[in-house]
């Protein structure tokens, strides 16, 4: 950011139109050969004051004002499309993360349910054993009382 013409355009967030390019700035290549451009148009792709990129257009001829205005409108639509795509990808990623977390929560819930059922079974077993022991204690108390009566 801030390095070179594209970096300056990104940093300053303003359109730059340059007609006097250095001869070695860049070459336009095609199947017919290559040549230096006569003009360069740099447009920040800005969405709600956030730069998502810079569009760099080189031309063999000067770019008339009406074409620059058209390209500016095009860049606004392009920026909206890029931003919508980025938001869609981010939403998709968040949705996937949400599904993963939901699955993890379901697994945890199942584990907790299983633990609860095991604890209930342990408690029922403990209650059953407590009743058995209380019953045995009551029998032993009766036997002790019977033995005391017999010894008297």
Short mmCIF file of C-alpha atoms in Angstrom, two decimals:
data_model
loop_
_atom_site.label_atom_id
_atom_site.label_comp_id
_atom_site.label_asym_id
_atom_site.label_seq_id
_atom_site.Cartn_x
_atom_site.Cartn_y
_atom_site.Cartn_z
CA UNK A 1 0.00 0.00 0.00
CA UNK A 2 1.40 3.37 -0.96
CA UNK A 3 4.07 1.88 -3.25
CA UNK A 4 3.90 2.75 -6.94
CA UNK A 5 0.98 4.34 -8.74
CA UNK A 6 -1.44 1.55 -7.83
CA UNK A 7 -0.40 1.77 -4.17
CA UNK A 8 -0.85 5.55 -4.19
CA UNK A 9 -4.32 5.16 -5.72
CA UNK A 10 -5.18 2.61 -3.02
CA UNK A 11 -3.86 4.81 -0.23
CA UNK A 12 -5.37 8.09 -1.46
CA UNK A 13 -8.71 6.49 -2.51
CA UNK A 14 -9.00 8.74 -5.57
CA UNK A 15 -9.09 8.11 -9.32
CA UNK A 16 -5.83 8.84 -11.13
CA UNK A 17 -5.65 9.54 -14.84
CA UNK A 18 -2.15 9.84 -16.25
CA UNK A 19 -1.21 10.65 -19.84
CA UNK A 20 2.55 11.19 -19.54
CA UNK A 21 3.76 7.73 -18.59
CA UNK A 22 7.42 6.83 -18.39
CA UNK A 23 8.42 4.73 -21.41
CA UNK A 24 9.35 1.78 -19.21
CA UNK A 25 6.27 1.92 -16.92
CA UNK A 26 4.49 -1.00 -18.57
CA UNK A 27 3.96 -2.67 -21.92
CA UNK A 28 0.61 -3.70 -23.37
CA UNK A 29 0.93 -7.06 -25.06
CA UNK A 30 -1.37 -8.80 -27.52
CA UNK A 31 -1.09 -11.40 -30.23
CA UNK A 32 0.01 -8.63 -32.58
CA UNK A 33 2.92 -7.46 -30.45
CA UNK A 34 3.56 -5.01 -27.66
CA UNK A 35 3.64 -1.27 -27.17
CA UNK A 36 3.72 1.36 -24.45
CA UNK A 37 0.38 2.86 -23.43
CA UNK A 38 -0.50 6.49 -24.06
CA UNK A 39 -2.73 6.75 -20.97
CA UNK A 40 -3.30 5.03 -17.67
CA UNK A 41 -6.46 5.09 -15.56
CA UNK A 42 -6.32 3.91 -11.95
CA UNK A 43 -9.62 3.56 -10.12
CA UNK A 44 -9.94 2.52 -6.48
CA UNK A 45 -12.62 -0.12 -6.02
CA UNK A 46 -14.29 1.47 -3.04
CA UNK A 47 -17.32 0.16 -1.15
CA UNK A 48 -18.57 2.32 1.72
CA UNK A 49 -15.13 3.94 2.11
CA UNK A 50 -13.36 0.55 2.17
CA UNK A 51 -10.97 -0.16 -0.70
CA UNK A 52 -11.28 -3.74 -1.97
CA UNK A 53 -8.82 -3.27 -4.85
CA UNK A 54 -7.60 -0.99 -7.62
CA UNK A 55 -8.53 -1.29 -11.29
CA UNK A 56 -5.66 -0.36 -13.59
CA UNK A 57 -6.50 0.30 -17.25
CA UNK A 58 -3.89 1.13 -19.84
CA UNK A 59 -4.79 2.47 -23.29
CA UNK A 60 -2.95 3.12 -26.56
CA UNK A 61 -4.98 6.33 -26.88
CA UNK A 62 -6.12 9.00 -24.48
CA UNK A 63 -9.27 8.05 -22.58
CA UNK A 64 -12.05 10.63 -23.15
CA UNK A 65 -13.97 11.96 -20.15
CA UNK A 66 -17.21 10.17 -21.07
CA UNK A 67 -15.36 6.83 -21.12
CA UNK A 68 -13.76 7.58 -17.76
CA UNK A 69 -17.21 8.35 -16.34
CA UNK A 70 -18.53 5.09 -17.80
CA UNK A 71 -15.57 3.19 -16.30
CA UNK A 72 -16.19 4.88 -12.95
CA UNK A 73 -19.82 3.67 -12.99
CA UNK A 74 -18.61 0.23 -14.06
CA UNK A 75 -16.07 0.18 -11.21
CA UNK A 76 -18.84 0.98 -8.72
CA UNK A 77 -20.87 -1.98 -9.97
CA UNK A 78 -17.79 -4.18 -10.03
CA UNK A 79 -17.00 -3.16 -6.45
CA UNK A 80 -20.54 -3.97 -5.36
CA UNK A 81 -20.26 -7.38 -7.01
CA UNK A 82 -16.87 -8.04 -5.40
CA UNK A 83 -18.16 -6.97 -2.00
CA UNK A 84 -21.31 -9.10 -2.37
CA UNK A 85 -19.16 -12.09 -3.34
CA UNK A 86 -16.84 -11.53 -0.37
CA UNK A 87 -19.80 -11.22 2.00
CA UNK A 88 -21.36 -14.34 0.50
CA UNK A 89 -18.13 -16.29 1.00
CA UNK A 90 -17.84 -15.00 4.55
CA UNK A 91 -21.48 -15.94 5.25
CA UNK A 92 -20.88 -19.40 3.76
CA UNK A 93 -17.81 -19.86 5.95
CA UNK A 94 -19.70 -18.73 9.06
CA UNK A 95 -22.58 -21.05 8.20
CA UNK A 96 -20.19 -23.99 7.85
CA UNK A 97 -18.56 -23.12 11.17
CA UNK A 98 -22.01 -22.85 12.73
CA UNK A 99 -22.96 -26.30 11.41
CA UNK A 100 -19.75 -27.79 12.80
CA UNK A 101 -20.39 -26.21 16.19
CA UNK A 102 -24.00 -27.42 16.09
CA UNK A 103 -22.79 -30.97 15.44
CA UNK A 104 -20.27 -30.68 18.28
CA UNK A 105 -23.04 -29.45 20.59
CA UNK A 106 -25.25 -32.38 19.59
CA UNK A 107 -22.44 -34.81 20.39
CA UNK A 108 -21.89 -33.11 23.76
CA UNK A 109 -25.62 -33.14 24.45
CA UNK A 110 -25.75 -36.87 23.69
CA UNK A 111 -22.75 -37.46 25.97
CA UNK A 112 -24.39 -35.45 28.75
CA UNK A 113 -27.66 -37.34 28.28
CA UNK A 114 -25.78 -40.63 28.47
CA UNK A 115 -23.94 -39.46 31.61
CA UNK A 116 -27.25 -38.40 33.15
CA UNK A 117 -28.79 -41.79 32.41
CA UNK A 118 -25.75 -43.54 33.91
CA UNK A 119 -25.97 -41.34 37.02
CA UNK A 120 -29.68 -42.12 37.34
CA UNK A 121 -28.92 -45.84 37.08
CA UNK A 122 -26.19 -45.48 39.72
CA UNK A 123 -28.56 -43.54 41.98
CA UNK A 124 -31.29 -46.16 41.53
CA UNK A 125 -28.79 -48.91 42.33
CA UNK A 126 -27.60 -46.97 45.38
CA UNK A 127 -31.20 -46.46 46.54
CA UNK A 128 -31.92 -50.18 46.08
CA UNK A 129 -28.80 -51.13 48.06
CA UNK A 130 -29.66 -48.59 50.74
CA UNK A 131 -33.12 -50.16 51.11
CA UNK A 132 -31.57 -53.64 51.28
CA UNK A 133 -29.07 -52.50 53.92
CA UNK A 134 -31.78 -50.75 55.92
CA UNK A 135 -33.85 -53.91 55.73
CA UNK A 136 -30.88 -56.01 56.92
CA UNK A 137 -30.17 -53.50 59.71
CA UNK A 138 -33.80 -53.72 60.81
CA UNK A 139 -33.59 -57.55 60.82
CA UNK A 140 -30.33 -57.42 62.76
CA UNK A 141 -31.88 -55.04 65.29
CA UNK A 142 -34.79 -57.44 65.70
CA UNK A 143 -32.37 -60.34 66.17
CA UNK A 144 -30.38 -58.34 68.74
CA UNK A 145 -33.56 -57.45 70.56
CA UNK A 146 -34.65 -61.12 70.45
CA UNK A 147 -31.27 -62.23 71.77
CA UNK A 148 -31.44 -59.68 74.58
CA UNK A 149 -34.90 -60.95 75.54
CA UNK A 150 -33.67 -64.53 75.49
CA UNK A 151 -30.67 -63.67 77.68
CA UNK A 152 -32.79 -62.08 80.33
#
